Tab-separated table of N, CA, C and O and ligand atoms in Angstrom:
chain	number	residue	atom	x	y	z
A	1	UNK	N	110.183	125.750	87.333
A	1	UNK	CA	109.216	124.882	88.009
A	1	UNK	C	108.080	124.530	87.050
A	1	UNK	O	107.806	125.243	86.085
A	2	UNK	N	107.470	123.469	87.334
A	2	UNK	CA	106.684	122.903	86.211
A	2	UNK	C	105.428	122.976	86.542
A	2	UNK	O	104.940	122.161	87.325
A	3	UNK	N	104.845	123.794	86.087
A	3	UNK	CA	103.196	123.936	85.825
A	3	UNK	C	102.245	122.968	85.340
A	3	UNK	O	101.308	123.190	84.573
A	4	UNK	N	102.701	121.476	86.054
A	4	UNK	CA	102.248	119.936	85.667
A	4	UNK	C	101.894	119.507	86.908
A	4	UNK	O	102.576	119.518	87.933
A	5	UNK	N	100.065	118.885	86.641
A	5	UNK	CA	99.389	118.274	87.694
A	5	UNK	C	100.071	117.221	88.762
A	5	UNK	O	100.044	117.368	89.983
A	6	UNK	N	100.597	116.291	88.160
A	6	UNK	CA	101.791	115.644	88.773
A	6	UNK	C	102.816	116.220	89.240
A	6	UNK	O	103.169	115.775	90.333
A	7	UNK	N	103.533	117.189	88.749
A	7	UNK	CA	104.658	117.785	89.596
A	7	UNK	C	103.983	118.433	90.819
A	7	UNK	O	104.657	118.409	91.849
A	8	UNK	N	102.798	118.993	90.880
A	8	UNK	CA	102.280	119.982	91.727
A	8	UNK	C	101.790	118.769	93.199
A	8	UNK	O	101.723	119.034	94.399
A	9	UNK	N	101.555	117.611	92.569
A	9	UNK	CA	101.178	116.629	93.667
A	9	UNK	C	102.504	116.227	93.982
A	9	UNK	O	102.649	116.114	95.199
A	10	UNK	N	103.756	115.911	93.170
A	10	UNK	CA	104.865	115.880	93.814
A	10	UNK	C	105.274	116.896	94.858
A	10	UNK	O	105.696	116.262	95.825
A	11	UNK	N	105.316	117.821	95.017
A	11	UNK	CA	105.476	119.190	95.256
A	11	UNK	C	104.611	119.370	96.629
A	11	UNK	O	104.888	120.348	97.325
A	12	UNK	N	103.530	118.442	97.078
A	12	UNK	CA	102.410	118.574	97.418
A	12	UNK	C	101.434	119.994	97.912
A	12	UNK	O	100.884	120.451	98.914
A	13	UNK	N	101.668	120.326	96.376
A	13	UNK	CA	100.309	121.756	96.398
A	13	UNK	C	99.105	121.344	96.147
A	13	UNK	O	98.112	122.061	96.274
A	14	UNK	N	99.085	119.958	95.708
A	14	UNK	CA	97.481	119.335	95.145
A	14	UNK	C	97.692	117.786	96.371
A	14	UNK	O	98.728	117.138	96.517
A	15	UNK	N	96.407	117.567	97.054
A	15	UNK	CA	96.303	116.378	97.627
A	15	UNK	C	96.436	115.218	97.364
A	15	UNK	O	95.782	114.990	98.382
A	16	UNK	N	96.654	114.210	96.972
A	16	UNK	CA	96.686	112.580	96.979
A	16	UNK	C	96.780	112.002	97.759
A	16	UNK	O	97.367	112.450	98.745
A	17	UNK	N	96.126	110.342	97.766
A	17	UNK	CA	96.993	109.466	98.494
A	17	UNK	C	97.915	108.336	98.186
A	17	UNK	O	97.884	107.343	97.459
A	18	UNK	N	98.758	108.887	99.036
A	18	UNK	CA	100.334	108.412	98.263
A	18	UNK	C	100.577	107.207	99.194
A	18	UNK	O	100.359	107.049	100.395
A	19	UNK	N	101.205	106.245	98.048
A	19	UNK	CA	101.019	104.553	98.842
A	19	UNK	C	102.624	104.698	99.295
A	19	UNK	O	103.173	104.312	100.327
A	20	UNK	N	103.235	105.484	97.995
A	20	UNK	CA	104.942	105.086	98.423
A	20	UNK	C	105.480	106.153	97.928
A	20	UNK	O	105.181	106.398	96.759
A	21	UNK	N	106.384	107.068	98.612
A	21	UNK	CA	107.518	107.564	98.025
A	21	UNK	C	108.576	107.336	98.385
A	21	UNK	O	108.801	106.863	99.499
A	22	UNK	N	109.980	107.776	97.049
A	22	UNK	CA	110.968	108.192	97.745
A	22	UNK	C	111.716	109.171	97.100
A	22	UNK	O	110.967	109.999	96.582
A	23	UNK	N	113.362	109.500	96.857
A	23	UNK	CA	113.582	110.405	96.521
A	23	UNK	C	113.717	110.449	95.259
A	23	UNK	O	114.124	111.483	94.731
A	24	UNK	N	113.379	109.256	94.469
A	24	UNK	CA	113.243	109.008	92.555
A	24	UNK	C	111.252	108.970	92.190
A	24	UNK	O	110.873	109.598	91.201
A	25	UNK	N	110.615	108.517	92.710
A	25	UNK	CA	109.084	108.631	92.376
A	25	UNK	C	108.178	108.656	93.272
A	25	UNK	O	108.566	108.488	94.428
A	26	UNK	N	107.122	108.809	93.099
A	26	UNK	CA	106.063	108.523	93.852
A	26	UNK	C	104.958	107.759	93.148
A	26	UNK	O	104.824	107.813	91.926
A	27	UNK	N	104.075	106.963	94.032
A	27	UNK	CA	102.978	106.083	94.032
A	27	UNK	C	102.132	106.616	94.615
A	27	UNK	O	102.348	107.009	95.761
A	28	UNK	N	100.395	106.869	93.751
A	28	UNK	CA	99.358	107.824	94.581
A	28	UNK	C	98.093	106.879	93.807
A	28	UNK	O	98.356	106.274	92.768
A	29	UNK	N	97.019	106.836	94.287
A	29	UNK	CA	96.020	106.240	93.969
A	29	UNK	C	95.237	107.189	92.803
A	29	UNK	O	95.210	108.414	92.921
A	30	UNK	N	94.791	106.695	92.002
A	30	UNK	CA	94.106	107.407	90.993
A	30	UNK	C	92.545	107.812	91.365
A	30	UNK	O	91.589	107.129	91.728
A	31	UNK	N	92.733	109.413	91.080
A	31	UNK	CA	91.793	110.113	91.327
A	31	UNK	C	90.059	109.202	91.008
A	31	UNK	O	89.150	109.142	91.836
A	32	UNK	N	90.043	108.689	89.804
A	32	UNK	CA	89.202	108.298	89.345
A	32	UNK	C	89.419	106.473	88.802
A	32	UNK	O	89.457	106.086	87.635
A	33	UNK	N	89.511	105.773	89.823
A	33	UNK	CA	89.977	104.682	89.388
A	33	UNK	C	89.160	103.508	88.530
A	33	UNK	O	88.023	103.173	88.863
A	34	UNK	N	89.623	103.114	87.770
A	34	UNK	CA	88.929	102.463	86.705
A	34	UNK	C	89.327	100.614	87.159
A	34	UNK	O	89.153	99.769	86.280
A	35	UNK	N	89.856	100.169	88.590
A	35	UNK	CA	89.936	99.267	89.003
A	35	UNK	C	90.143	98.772	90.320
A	35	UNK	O	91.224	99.218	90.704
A	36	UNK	N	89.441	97.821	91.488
A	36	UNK	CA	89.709	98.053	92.514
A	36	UNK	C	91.012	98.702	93.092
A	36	UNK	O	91.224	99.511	93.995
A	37	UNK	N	91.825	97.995	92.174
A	37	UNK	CA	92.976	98.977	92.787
A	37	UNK	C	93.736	99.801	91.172
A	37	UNK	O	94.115	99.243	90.142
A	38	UNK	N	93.730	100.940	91.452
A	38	UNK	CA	93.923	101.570	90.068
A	38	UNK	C	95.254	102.925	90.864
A	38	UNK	O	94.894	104.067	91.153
A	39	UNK	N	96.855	102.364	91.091
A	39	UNK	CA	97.759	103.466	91.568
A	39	UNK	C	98.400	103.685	90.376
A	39	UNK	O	98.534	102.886	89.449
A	40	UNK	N	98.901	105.143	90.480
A	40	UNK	CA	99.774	105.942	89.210
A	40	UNK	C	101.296	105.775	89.815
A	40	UNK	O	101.557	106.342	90.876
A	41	UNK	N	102.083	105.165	89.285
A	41	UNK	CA	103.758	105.423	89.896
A	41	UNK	C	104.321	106.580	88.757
A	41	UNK	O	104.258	106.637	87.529
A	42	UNK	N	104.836	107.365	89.689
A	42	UNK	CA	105.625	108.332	88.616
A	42	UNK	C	107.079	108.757	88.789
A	42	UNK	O	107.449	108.793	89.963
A	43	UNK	N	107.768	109.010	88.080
A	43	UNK	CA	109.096	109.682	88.171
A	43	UNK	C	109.455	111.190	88.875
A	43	UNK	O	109.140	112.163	88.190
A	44	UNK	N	109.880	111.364	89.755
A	44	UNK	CA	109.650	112.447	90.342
A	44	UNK	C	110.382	113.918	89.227
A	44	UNK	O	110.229	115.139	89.247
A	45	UNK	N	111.110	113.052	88.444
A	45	UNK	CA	111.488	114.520	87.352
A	45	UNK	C	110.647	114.235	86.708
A	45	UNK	O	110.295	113.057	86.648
A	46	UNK	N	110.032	115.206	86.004
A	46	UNK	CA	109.324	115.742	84.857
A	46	UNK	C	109.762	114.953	83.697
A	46	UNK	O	110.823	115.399	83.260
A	47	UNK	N	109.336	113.973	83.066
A	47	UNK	CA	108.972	114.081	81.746
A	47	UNK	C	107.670	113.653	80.993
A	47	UNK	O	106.783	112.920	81.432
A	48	UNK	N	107.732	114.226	79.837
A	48	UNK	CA	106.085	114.421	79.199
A	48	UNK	C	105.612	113.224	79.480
A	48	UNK	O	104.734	113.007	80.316
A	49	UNK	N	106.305	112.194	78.633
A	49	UNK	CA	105.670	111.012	77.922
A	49	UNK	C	106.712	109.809	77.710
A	49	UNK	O	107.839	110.230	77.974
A	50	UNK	N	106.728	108.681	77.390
A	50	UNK	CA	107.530	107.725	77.102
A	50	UNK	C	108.579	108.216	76.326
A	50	UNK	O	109.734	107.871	76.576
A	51	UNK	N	108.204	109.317	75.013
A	51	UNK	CA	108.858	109.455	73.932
A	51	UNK	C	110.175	110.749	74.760
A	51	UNK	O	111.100	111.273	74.140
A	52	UNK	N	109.949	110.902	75.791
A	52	UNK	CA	110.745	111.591	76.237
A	52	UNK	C	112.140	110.838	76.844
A	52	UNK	O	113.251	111.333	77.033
A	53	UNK	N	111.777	109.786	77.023
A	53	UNK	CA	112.788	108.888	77.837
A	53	UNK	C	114.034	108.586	77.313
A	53	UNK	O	113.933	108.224	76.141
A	54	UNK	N	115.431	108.597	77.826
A	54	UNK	CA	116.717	108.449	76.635
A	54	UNK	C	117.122	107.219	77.519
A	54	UNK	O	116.358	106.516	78.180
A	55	UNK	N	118.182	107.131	77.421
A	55	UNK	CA	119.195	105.826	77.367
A	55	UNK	C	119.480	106.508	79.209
A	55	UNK	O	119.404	105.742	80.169
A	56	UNK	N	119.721	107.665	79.333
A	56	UNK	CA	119.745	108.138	80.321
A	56	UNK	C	119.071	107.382	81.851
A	56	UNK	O	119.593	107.048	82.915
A	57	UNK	N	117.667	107.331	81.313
A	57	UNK	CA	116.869	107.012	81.995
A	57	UNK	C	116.386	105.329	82.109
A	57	UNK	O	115.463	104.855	82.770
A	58	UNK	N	117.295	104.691	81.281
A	58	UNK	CA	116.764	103.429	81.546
A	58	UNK	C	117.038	102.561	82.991
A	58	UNK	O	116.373	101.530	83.097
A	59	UNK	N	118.017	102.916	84.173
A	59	UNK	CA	117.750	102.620	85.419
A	59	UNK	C	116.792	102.844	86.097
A	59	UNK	O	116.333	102.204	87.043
A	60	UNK	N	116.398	103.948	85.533
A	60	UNK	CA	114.978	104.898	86.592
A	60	UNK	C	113.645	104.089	85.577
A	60	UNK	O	112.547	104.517	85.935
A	61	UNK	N	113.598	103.600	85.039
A	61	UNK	CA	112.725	103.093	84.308
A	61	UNK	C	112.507	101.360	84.985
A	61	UNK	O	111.460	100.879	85.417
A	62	UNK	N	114.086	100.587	84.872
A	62	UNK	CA	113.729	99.496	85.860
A	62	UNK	C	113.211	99.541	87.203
A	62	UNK	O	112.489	98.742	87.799
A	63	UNK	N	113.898	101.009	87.680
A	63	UNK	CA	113.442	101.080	89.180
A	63	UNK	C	111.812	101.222	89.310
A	63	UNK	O	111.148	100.725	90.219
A	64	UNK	N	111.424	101.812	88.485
A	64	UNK	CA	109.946	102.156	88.843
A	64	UNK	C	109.333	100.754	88.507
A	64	UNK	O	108.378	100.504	89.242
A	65	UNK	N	109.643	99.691	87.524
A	65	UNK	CA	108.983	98.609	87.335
A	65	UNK	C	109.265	97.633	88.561
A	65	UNK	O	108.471	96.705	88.719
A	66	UNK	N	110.468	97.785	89.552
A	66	UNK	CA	110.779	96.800	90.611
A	66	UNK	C	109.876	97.745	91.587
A	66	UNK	O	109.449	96.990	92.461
A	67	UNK	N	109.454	98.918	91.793
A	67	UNK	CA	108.498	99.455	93.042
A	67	UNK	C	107.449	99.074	92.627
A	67	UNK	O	106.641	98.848	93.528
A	68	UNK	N	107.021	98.863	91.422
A	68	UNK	CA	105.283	99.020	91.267
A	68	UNK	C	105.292	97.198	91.425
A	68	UNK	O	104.153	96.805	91.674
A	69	UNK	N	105.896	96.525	91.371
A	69	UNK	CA	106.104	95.116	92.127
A	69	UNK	C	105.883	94.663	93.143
A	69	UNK	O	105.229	93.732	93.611
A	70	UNK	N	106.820	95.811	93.622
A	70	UNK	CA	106.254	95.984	95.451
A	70	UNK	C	105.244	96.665	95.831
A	70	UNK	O	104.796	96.625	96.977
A	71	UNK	N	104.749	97.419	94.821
A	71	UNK	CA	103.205	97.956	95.700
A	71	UNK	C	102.196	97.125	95.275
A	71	UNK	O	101.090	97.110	95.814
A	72	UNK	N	102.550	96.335	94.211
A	72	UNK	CA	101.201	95.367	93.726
A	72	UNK	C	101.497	94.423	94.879
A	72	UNK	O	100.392	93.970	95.179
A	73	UNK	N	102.181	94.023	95.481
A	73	UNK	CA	102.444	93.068	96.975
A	73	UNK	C	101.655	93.738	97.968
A	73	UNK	O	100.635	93.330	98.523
A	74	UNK	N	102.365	95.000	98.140
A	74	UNK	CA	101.365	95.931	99.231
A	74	UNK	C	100.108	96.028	99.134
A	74	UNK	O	99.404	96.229	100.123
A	75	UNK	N	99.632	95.900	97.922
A	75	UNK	CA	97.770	96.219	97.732
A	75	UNK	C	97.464	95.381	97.722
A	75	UNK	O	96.282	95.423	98.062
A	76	UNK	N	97.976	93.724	97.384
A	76	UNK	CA	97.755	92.398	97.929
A	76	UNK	C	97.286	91.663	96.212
A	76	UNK	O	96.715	90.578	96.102
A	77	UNK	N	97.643	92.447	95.161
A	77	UNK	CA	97.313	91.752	93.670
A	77	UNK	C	98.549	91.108	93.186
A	77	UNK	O	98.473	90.645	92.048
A	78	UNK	N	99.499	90.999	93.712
A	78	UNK	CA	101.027	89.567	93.420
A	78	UNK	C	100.269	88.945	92.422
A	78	UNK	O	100.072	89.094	91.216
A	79	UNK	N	99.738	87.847	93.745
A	79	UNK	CA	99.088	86.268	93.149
A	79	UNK	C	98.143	86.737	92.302
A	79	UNK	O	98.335	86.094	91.269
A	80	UNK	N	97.272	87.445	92.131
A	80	UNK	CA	95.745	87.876	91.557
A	80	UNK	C	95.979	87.994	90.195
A	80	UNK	O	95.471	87.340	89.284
A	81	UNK	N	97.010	89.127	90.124
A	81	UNK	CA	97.541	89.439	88.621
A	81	UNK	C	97.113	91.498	88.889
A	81	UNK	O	96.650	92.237	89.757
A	82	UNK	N	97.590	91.563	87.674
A	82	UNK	CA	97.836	93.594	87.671
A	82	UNK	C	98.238	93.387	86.281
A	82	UNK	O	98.568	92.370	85.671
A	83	UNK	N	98.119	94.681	85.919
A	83	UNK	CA	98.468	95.292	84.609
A	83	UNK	C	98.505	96.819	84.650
A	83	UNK	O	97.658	97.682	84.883
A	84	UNK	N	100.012	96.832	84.288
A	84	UNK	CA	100.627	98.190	83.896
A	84	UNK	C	100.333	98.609	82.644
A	84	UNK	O	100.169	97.811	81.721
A	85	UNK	N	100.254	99.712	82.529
A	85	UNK	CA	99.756	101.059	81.172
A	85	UNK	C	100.250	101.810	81.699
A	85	UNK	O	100.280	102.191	82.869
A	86	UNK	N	100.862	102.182	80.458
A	86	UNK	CA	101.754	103.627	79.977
A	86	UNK	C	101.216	104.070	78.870
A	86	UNK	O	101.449	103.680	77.725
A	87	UNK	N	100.490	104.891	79.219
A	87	UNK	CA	99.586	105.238	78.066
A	87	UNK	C	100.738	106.356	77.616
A	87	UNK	O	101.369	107.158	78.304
A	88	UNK	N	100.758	106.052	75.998
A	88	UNK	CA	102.207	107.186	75.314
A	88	UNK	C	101.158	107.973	74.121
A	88	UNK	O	100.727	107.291	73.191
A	89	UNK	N	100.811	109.375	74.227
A	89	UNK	CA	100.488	110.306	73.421
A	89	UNK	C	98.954	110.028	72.512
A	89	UNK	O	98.274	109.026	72.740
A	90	UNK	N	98.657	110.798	71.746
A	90	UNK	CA	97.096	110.835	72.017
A	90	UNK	C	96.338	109.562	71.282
A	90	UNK	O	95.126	109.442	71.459
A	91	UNK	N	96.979	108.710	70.543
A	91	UNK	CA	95.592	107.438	70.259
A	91	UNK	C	96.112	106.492	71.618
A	91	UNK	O	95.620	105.372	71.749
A	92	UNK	N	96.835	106.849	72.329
A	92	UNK	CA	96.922	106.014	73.659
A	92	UNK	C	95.834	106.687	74.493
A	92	UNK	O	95.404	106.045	75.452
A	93	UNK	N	95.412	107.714	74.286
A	93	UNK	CA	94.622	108.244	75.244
A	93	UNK	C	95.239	108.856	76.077
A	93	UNK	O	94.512	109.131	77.032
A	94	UNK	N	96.971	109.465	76.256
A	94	UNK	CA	97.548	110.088	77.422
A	94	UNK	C	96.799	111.498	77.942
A	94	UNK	O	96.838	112.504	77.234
A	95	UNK	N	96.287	111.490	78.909
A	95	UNK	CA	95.990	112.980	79.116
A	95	UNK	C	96.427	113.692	80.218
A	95	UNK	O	95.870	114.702	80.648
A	96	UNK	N	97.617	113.075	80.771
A	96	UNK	CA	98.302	113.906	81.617
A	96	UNK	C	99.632	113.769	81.161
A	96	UNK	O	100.265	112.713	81.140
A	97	UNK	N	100.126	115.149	80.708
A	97	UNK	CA	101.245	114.688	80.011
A	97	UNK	C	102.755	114.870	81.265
A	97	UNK	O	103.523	115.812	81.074
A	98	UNK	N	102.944	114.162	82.135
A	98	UNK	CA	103.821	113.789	83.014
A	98	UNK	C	103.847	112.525	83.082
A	98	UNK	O	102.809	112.073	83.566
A	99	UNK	N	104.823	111.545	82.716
A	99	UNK	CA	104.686	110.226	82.244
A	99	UNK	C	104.113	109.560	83.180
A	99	UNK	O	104.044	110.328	84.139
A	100	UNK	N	103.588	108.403	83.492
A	100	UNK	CA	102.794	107.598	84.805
A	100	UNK	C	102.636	106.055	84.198
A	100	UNK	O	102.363	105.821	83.021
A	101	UNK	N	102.841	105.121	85.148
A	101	UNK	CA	102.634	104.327	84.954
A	101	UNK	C	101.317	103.786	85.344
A	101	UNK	O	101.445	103.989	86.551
A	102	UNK	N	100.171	103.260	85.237
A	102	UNK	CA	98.940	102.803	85.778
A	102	UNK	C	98.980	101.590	86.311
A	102	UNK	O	98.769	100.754	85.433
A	103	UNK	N	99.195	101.010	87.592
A	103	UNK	CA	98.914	100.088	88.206
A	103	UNK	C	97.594	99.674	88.472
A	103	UNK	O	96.936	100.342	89.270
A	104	UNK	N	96.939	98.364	87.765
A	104	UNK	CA	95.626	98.396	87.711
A	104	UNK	C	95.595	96.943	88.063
A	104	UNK	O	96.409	96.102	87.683
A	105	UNK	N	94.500	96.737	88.879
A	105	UNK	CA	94.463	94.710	89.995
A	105	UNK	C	93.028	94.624	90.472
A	105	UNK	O	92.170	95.461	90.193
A	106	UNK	N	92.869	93.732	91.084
A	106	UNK	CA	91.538	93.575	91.565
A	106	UNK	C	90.328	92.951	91.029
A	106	UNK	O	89.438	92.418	91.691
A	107	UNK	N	90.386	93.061	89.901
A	107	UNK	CA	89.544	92.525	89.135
A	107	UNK	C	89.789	91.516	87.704
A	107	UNK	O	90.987	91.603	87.434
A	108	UNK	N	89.157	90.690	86.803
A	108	UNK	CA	89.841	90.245	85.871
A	108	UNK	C	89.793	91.239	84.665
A	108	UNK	O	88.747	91.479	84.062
A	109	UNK	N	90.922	91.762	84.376
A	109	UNK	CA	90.646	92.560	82.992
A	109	UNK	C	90.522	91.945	81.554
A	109	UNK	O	90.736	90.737	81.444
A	110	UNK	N	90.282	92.482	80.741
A	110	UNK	CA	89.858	92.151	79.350
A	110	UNK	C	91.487	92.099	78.857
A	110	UNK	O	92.508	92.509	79.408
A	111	UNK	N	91.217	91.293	77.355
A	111	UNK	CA	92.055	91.926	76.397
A	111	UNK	C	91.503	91.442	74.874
A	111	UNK	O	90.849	90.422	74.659
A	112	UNK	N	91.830	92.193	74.120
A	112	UNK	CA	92.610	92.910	73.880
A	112	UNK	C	91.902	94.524	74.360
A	112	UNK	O	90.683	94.525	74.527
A	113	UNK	N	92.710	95.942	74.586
A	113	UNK	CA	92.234	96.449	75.552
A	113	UNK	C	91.813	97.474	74.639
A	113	UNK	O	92.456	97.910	73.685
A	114	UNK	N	90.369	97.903	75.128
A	114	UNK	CA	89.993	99.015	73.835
A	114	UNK	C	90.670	100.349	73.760
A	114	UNK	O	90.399	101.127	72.846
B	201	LIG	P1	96.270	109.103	81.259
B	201	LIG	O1	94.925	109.128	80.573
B	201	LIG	O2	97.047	110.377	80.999
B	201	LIG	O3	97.059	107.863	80.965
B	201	LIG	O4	95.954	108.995	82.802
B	201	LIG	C1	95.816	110.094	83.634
B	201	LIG	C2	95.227	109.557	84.912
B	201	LIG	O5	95.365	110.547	85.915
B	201	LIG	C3	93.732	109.231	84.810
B	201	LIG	O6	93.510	107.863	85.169
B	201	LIG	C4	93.095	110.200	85.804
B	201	LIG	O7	91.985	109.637	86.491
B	201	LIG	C5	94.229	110.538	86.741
B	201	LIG	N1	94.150	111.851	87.344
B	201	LIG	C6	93.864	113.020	86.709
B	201	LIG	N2	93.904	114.039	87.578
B	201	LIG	C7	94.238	113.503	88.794
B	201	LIG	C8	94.433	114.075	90.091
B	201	LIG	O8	94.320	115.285	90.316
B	201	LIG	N3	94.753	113.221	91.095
B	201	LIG	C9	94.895	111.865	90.883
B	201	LIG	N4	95.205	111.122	91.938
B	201	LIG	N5	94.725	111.307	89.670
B	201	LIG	C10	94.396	112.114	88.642
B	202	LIG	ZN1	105.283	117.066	85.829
């Protein structure tokens, strides 16, 4: 069993609020959100980081990009626009190392992104 903040909210020993699950990931709003709407989609198995991902996993990889589609519909940023981050290892800034995708809307974001 994995001694990872994310697994433990999978698991639900730690609280969130979760927009979507099912039996491949979950969708939970970020603790500290850095955008009106700022949700984490994750893979419900464990892995660290992007660099973990094989050939294995490239269905579960489309799947999570066709849900976080549908929850940017659900939170109502479609038309508005969103931007996904996958932040991968430390000059990305990853600091939860259970991979996550960042669903981020609501507002107009910058680029290029610091
Ligand atoms: P990273 O920097 O690894 O790409 O992003 C980690 C994200 O997880 C951060 O945006 C941070 O606010 C969020 N986070 C950290 N701890 C928790 C938690 O306990 N609950 C939730 N919902 N989000 C968390
Ligand atoms: Zn984990």
């Amino acid at each position: 069993m994995e001694d990872c903040l994310f697994c433990k909210i999978i698991r639900k020993e730690l609280p969130a609020n979760v927009v979507y699950e099912d039996d491949l990931i979950i969708a939970f709003d970020d603790i500290n959100p850095k955008a009106p709407v700022h949700t984490l989609v994750i893979p419900k198995e464990h892995f660290s980081s992007l660099n973990d991902i094989t050939e294995a996993q490239h269905a579960l990889m489309g799947y999570i990009l066709l849900k976080i589609q549908m929850i940017a519909d659900k939170k109502g940023i479609a038309e508005s626009g969103y931007r996904i981050v996958l932040n991968t290892a430390s000059d990305a800034g990853q600091d939860v190392f259970h991979i996550h995708f960042h669903l981020l809307g609501g507002r107009r974001m910058t680029w290029p992104p610091g």
